[in-house]
Amino acid sequence: MHKKELHTAGKDLEKAKKVLVLLHGRGATTKDILGLESHLPLEDFALIAPQATNQTWYPYSFLAPINENEPWLSSALELLRDIIEDLLEKGFDSRDIYLLGFSQGACLCLEFAARNARRYGGIAAFTGGLIGETLDPENYSGDFETTPIFIGTGDPDSHVPVGRVKRSAEILNNMNADVSVKIYENRPHTISENELELTGELIFNQK
């Protein structure tokens, strides 16, 4: 299962006002996702990026039945839960904790947040949606208390159908999140400059 291998950047936790937890995509490393630091307004942030075992959070598509991605999916969610609980114990308010992920990491980011809804500082999901063959809103509970969430995706995307993005946004909105979705026509499976600009405005420049 996933080990608690954390890589950091930005400010030291003891000096930071806010924390951003970043989740890399399938086949990637923490170095890849931490590279976004120079593209976002994160001057006051400590950055924490866990490394997935074998560079993969769960083995199959996020659209596969949940049980097919077990026990790796539960292990990944538990790792993320441990990170958040550690930050809360260190005295950070949940409003000062932010989540960001790309592709498989974006799916994990949204799934964790929906299963553990509260007022986060903000959530950025670059090409992702809630996990499972089908989505049942009854599997998610809690109140995001208007947490800003940005989801960007391409249409079409080779891994993430636009329909799943829209359905995920609907569920999150119904949980009192403030969701913004941006769909880019014929954009490759990547993170665009415009997505980073919008994320800076909608998520990280929140007061």
mmCIF file of C-alpha atoms in Angstrom:
data_model
loop_
_atom_site.group_PDB
_atom_site.id
_atom_site.type_symbol
_atom_site.label_atom_id
_atom_site.label_comp_id
_atom_site.label_asym_id
_atom_site.label_seq_id
_atom_site.Cartn_x
_atom_site.Cartn_y
_atom_site.Cartn_z
ATOM 1 C CA MET A 1 0.000 0.000 0.000
ATOM 2 C CA HIS A 2 0.974 3.641 -0.138
ATOM 3 C CA LYS A 3 3.718 4.783 2.199
ATOM 4 C CA LYS A 4 3.758 8.223 3.754
ATOM 5 C CA GLU A 5 6.505 9.613 1.526
ATOM 6 C CA LEU A 6 6.071 13.382 1.538
ATOM 7 C CA HIS A 7 8.005 15.945 -0.474
ATOM 8 C CA THR A 8 7.823 19.628 0.366
ATOM 9 C CA ALA A 9 8.438 23.050 -1.114
ATOM 10 C CA GLY A 10 7.529 26.648 -0.361
ATOM 11 C CA LYS A 11 7.608 27.941 3.196
ATOM 12 C CA ASP A 12 8.361 25.857 6.257
ATOM 13 C CA LEU A 13 5.192 24.683 7.978
ATOM 14 C CA GLU A 14 6.150 26.617 11.101
ATOM 15 C CA LYS A 15 6.253 29.882 9.129
ATOM 16 C CA ALA A 16 3.497 29.310 6.562
ATOM 17 C CA LYS A 17 0.047 30.842 6.836
ATOM 18 C CA LYS A 18 -1.494 28.336 4.441
ATOM 19 C CA VAL A 19 -0.792 24.828 3.139
ATOM 20 C CA LEU A 20 -1.332 23.325 -0.306
ATOM 21 C CA VAL A 21 -1.462 19.543 -0.697
ATOM 22 C CA LEU A 22 -0.664 18.492 -4.277
ATOM 23 C CA LEU A 23 -1.457 15.121 -5.890
ATOM 24 C CA HIS A 24 0.420 14.045 -9.007
ATOM 25 C CA GLY A 25 -1.038 12.078 -11.909
ATOM 26 C CA ARG A 26 -0.534 8.464 -12.966
ATOM 27 C CA GLY A 27 3.058 7.708 -13.908
ATOM 28 C CA ALA A 28 4.306 11.010 -12.511
ATOM 29 C CA THR A 29 6.218 12.077 -9.405
ATOM 30 C CA THR A 30 5.998 14.768 -6.773
ATOM 31 C CA LYS A 31 8.655 16.720 -8.673
ATOM 32 C CA ASP A 32 6.229 17.099 -11.573
ATOM 33 C CA ILE A 33 3.341 18.487 -9.510
ATOM 34 C CA LEU A 34 5.552 20.644 -7.275
ATOM 35 C CA GLY A 35 6.736 22.333 -10.466
ATOM 36 C CA LEU A 36 3.445 24.250 -10.448
ATOM 37 C CA GLU A 37 4.756 26.367 -7.568
ATOM 38 C CA SER A 38 6.287 28.900 -9.954
ATOM 39 C CA HIS A 39 3.004 29.243 -11.893
ATOM 40 C CA LEU A 40 0.663 30.061 -8.996
ATOM 41 C CA PRO A 41 0.526 32.796 -6.307
ATOM 42 C CA LEU A 42 1.796 30.651 -3.425
ATOM 43 C CA GLU A 43 4.132 33.028 -1.599
ATOM 44 C CA ASP A 44 2.594 32.369 1.838
ATOM 45 C CA PHE A 45 2.128 28.632 1.332
ATOM 46 C CA ALA A 46 3.861 25.501 2.505
ATOM 47 C CA LEU A 47 3.569 22.817 -0.185
ATOM 48 C CA ILE A 48 3.200 19.102 0.586
ATOM 49 C CA ALA A 49 3.142 16.436 -2.131
ATOM 50 C CA PRO A 50 2.797 12.731 -1.289
ATOM 51 C CA GLN A 51 4.403 10.216 -3.648
ATOM 52 C CA ALA A 52 2.233 7.330 -4.850
ATOM 53 C CA THR A 53 3.711 3.837 -4.723
ATOM 54 C CA ASN A 54 4.817 2.837 -8.228
ATOM 55 C CA GLN A 55 3.722 6.341 -9.328
ATOM 56 C CA THR A 56 0.048 5.282 -9.375
ATOM 57 C CA TRP A 57 -2.698 6.004 -6.842
ATOM 58 C CA TYR A 58 -4.950 3.149 -7.985
ATOM 59 C CA PRO A 59 -4.511 0.591 -10.787
ATOM 60 C CA TYR A 60 -7.459 1.077 -13.144
ATOM 61 C CA SER A 61 -9.480 3.911 -14.624
ATOM 62 C CA PHE A 62 -11.350 6.134 -12.190
ATOM 63 C CA LEU A 63 -14.481 5.034 -14.082
ATOM 64 C CA ALA A 64 -13.995 1.389 -13.074
ATOM 65 C CA PRO A 65 -16.105 -0.122 -10.272
ATOM 66 C CA ILE A 66 -14.720 1.013 -6.903
ATOM 67 C CA ASN A 67 -13.888 -2.533 -5.781
ATOM 68 C CA GLU A 68 -11.584 -3.043 -8.780
ATOM 69 C CA ASN A 69 -9.342 -0.216 -7.578
ATOM 70 C CA GLU A 70 -9.180 -1.533 -4.025
ATOM 71 C CA PRO A 71 -7.313 -1.719 -1.750
ATOM 72 C CA TRP A 72 -5.153 0.958 -3.383
ATOM 73 C CA LEU A 73 -7.881 3.593 -3.556
ATOM 74 C CA SER A 74 -8.699 3.286 0.143
ATOM 75 C CA SER A 75 -4.989 3.406 0.956
ATOM 76 C CA ALA A 76 -4.583 6.624 -1.044
ATOM 77 C CA LEU A 77 -7.613 8.215 0.619
ATOM 78 C CA GLU A 78 -6.310 7.204 4.046
ATOM 79 C CA LEU A 79 -2.906 8.731 3.285
ATOM 80 C CA LEU A 80 -4.552 11.999 2.324
ATOM 81 C CA ARG A 81 -6.712 11.886 5.451
ATOM 82 C CA ASP A 82 -3.588 11.429 7.596
ATOM 83 C CA ILE A 83 -1.951 14.456 5.986
ATOM 84 C CA ILE A 84 -4.972 16.659 6.610
ATOM 85 C CA GLU A 85 -5.357 15.472 10.203
ATOM 86 C CA ASP A 86 -1.665 16.150 10.850
ATOM 87 C CA LEU A 87 -2.092 19.710 9.587
ATOM 88 C CA LEU A 88 -5.158 20.274 11.759
ATOM 89 C CA GLU A 89 -3.248 18.983 14.774
ATOM 90 C CA LYS A 90 -0.449 21.437 13.997
ATOM 91 C CA GLY A 91 -2.971 24.243 14.371
ATOM 92 C CA PHE A 92 -3.947 24.984 10.768
ATOM 93 C CA ASP A 93 -7.604 25.814 10.264
ATOM 94 C CA SER A 94 -9.253 23.824 7.468
ATOM 95 C CA ARG A 95 -9.856 27.173 5.726
ATOM 96 C CA ASP A 96 -6.085 27.480 5.351
ATOM 97 C CA ILE A 97 -5.706 24.026 3.781
ATOM 98 C CA TYR A 98 -5.925 23.778 -0.012
ATOM 99 C CA LEU A 99 -5.995 20.738 -2.326
ATOM 100 C CA LEU A 100 -4.766 20.443 -5.903
ATOM 101 C CA GLY A 101 -4.415 17.512 -8.268
ATOM 102 C CA PHE A 102 -3.869 16.614 -11.911
ATOM 103 C CA SER A 103 -5.593 13.759 -13.775
ATOM 104 C CA GLN A 104 -5.577 10.697 -11.476
ATOM 105 C CA GLY A 105 -4.506 13.032 -8.678
ATOM 106 C CA ALA A 106 -7.393 15.373 -9.500
ATOM 107 C CA CYS A 107 -9.869 12.485 -9.242
ATOM 108 C CA LEU A 108 -8.398 11.463 -5.889
ATOM 109 C CA CYS A 109 -8.483 15.077 -4.720
ATOM 110 C CA LEU A 110 -12.187 15.481 -5.532
ATOM 111 C CA GLU A 111 -13.143 12.075 -4.153
ATOM 112 C CA PHE A 112 -11.396 12.753 -0.852
ATOM 113 C CA ALA A 113 -12.951 16.198 -0.534
ATOM 114 C CA ALA A 114 -16.455 14.902 -1.286
ATOM 115 C CA ARG A 115 -16.073 12.145 1.314
ATOM 116 C CA ASN A 116 -14.691 14.648 3.828
ATOM 117 C CA ALA A 117 -16.556 17.856 3.029
ATOM 118 C CA ARG A 118 -15.776 20.912 5.138
ATOM 119 C CA ARG A 119 -14.692 24.486 4.514
ATOM 120 C CA TYR A 120 -11.325 24.163 2.810
ATOM 121 C CA GLY A 121 -9.349 27.113 1.533
ATOM 122 C CA GLY A 122 -9.922 25.951 -2.025
ATOM 123 C CA ILE A 123 -9.634 22.975 -4.375
ATOM 124 C CA ALA A 124 -8.179 22.836 -7.887
ATOM 125 C CA ALA A 125 -8.765 19.745 -10.029
ATOM 126 C CA PHE A 126 -7.025 19.745 -13.395
ATOM 127 C CA THR A 127 -8.857 17.136 -15.524
ATOM 128 C CA GLY A 128 -10.682 14.950 -13.026
ATOM 129 C CA GLY A 129 -13.991 13.868 -11.566
ATOM 130 C CA LEU A 130 -15.477 11.837 -8.747
ATOM 131 C CA ILE A 131 -14.473 8.167 -8.748
ATOM 132 C CA GLY A 132 -16.558 5.095 -9.603
ATOM 133 C CA GLU A 133 -18.422 3.331 -12.388
ATOM 134 C CA THR A 134 -21.533 5.241 -11.337
ATOM 135 C CA LEU A 135 -21.965 8.128 -8.910
ATOM 136 C CA ASP A 136 -24.425 8.016 -6.025
ATOM 137 C CA PRO A 137 -24.799 11.354 -4.195
ATOM 138 C CA GLU A 138 -25.758 9.422 -1.054
ATOM 139 C CA ASN A 139 -22.140 8.242 -0.824
ATOM 140 C CA TYR A 140 -21.100 11.809 -0.053
ATOM 141 C CA SER A 141 -22.136 13.911 2.893
ATOM 142 C CA GLY A 142 -21.182 17.125 4.642
ATOM 143 C CA ASP A 143 -21.113 20.813 3.825
ATOM 144 C CA PHE A 144 -18.350 22.564 1.887
ATOM 145 C CA GLU A 145 -19.537 25.910 3.287
ATOM 146 C CA THR A 146 -18.926 27.615 -0.098
ATOM 147 C CA THR A 147 -15.409 26.237 -0.569
ATOM 148 C CA PRO A 148 -14.247 27.429 -4.013
ATOM 149 C CA ILE A 149 -13.546 24.530 -6.377
ATOM 150 C CA PHE A 150 -12.113 24.865 -9.877
ATOM 151 C CA ILE A 151 -12.272 21.994 -12.382
ATOM 152 C CA GLY A 152 -10.673 22.375 -15.789
ATOM 153 C CA THR A 153 -10.812 19.755 -18.554
ATOM 154 C CA GLY A 154 -10.502 19.208 -22.279
ATOM 155 C CA ASP A 155 -13.300 18.134 -24.623
ATOM 156 C CA PRO A 156 -12.748 15.454 -25.627
ATOM 157 C CA ASP A 157 -10.246 14.078 -23.111
ATOM 158 C CA SER A 158 -8.730 10.617 -23.503
ATOM 159 C CA HIS A 159 -9.203 9.721 -19.830
ATOM 160 C CA VAL A 160 -11.927 11.932 -18.340
ATOM 161 C CA PRO A 161 -15.331 12.284 -20.057
ATOM 162 C CA VAL A 162 -16.852 15.743 -19.888
ATOM 163 C CA GLY A 163 -20.104 14.202 -18.682
ATOM 164 C CA ARG A 164 -18.376 12.911 -15.545
ATOM 165 C CA VAL A 165 -16.860 16.336 -14.894
ATOM 166 C CA LYS A 166 -20.269 17.993 -15.148
ATOM 167 C CA ARG A 167 -21.964 15.383 -12.937
ATOM 168 C CA SER A 168 -19.202 15.707 -10.340
ATOM 169 C CA ALA A 169 -19.583 19.487 -10.329
ATOM 170 C CA GLU A 170 -23.334 19.101 -9.837
ATOM 171 C CA ILE A 171 -22.845 16.844 -6.805
ATOM 172 C CA LEU A 172 -20.241 19.172 -5.297
ATOM 173 C CA ASN A 173 -22.459 22.206 -5.845
ATOM 174 C CA ASN A 174 -25.286 20.407 -4.081
ATOM 175 C CA MET A 175 -22.931 19.987 -1.131
ATOM 176 C CA ASN A 176 -22.646 23.779 -0.923
ATOM 177 C CA ALA A 177 -19.364 24.137 -2.802
ATOM 178 C CA ASP A 178 -18.773 27.091 -5.117
ATOM 179 C CA VAL A 179 -17.756 25.175 -8.237
ATOM 180 C CA SER A 180 -16.325 26.710 -11.399
ATOM 181 C CA VAL A 181 -15.882 24.479 -14.453
ATOM 182 C CA LYS A 182 -13.900 25.430 -17.552
ATOM 183 C CA ILE A 183 -14.053 23.159 -20.600
ATOM 184 C CA TYR A 184 -11.399 23.630 -23.296
ATOM 185 C CA GLU A 185 -12.251 22.403 -26.785
ATOM 186 C CA ASN A 186 -9.690 19.949 -28.188
ATOM 187 C CA ARG A 187 -7.175 20.650 -25.440
ATOM 188 C CA PRO A 188 -4.619 17.854 -24.854
ATOM 189 C CA HIS A 189 -4.412 15.957 -21.562
ATOM 190 C CA THR A 190 -2.343 18.591 -19.809
ATOM 191 C CA ILE A 191 -2.582 21.736 -17.682
ATOM 192 C CA SER A 192 -3.005 24.916 -19.705
ATOM 193 C CA GLU A 193 -1.763 28.392 -18.884
ATOM 194 C CA ASN A 194 -5.346 29.630 -18.775
ATOM 195 C CA GLU A 195 -6.246 27.011 -16.174
ATOM 196 C CA LEU A 196 -3.378 28.195 -13.992
ATOM 197 C CA GLU A 197 -4.461 31.818 -14.389
ATOM 198 C CA LEU A 198 -8.053 31.011 -13.464
ATOM 199 C CA THR A 199 -6.923 28.911 -10.515
ATOM 200 C CA GLY A 200 -4.810 31.776 -9.266
ATOM 201 C CA GLU A 201 -7.791 34.105 -9.453
ATOM 202 C CA LEU A 202 -10.555 31.787 -8.219
ATOM 203 C CA ILE A 203 -8.709 29.725 -5.610
ATOM 204 C CA PHE A 204 -5.461 31.239 -4.384
ATOM 205 C CA ASN A 205 -6.370 34.913 -4.417
ATOM 206 C CA GLN A 206 -9.369 34.317 -2.154
ATOM 207 C CA LYS A 207 -9.408 36.499 0.952
#
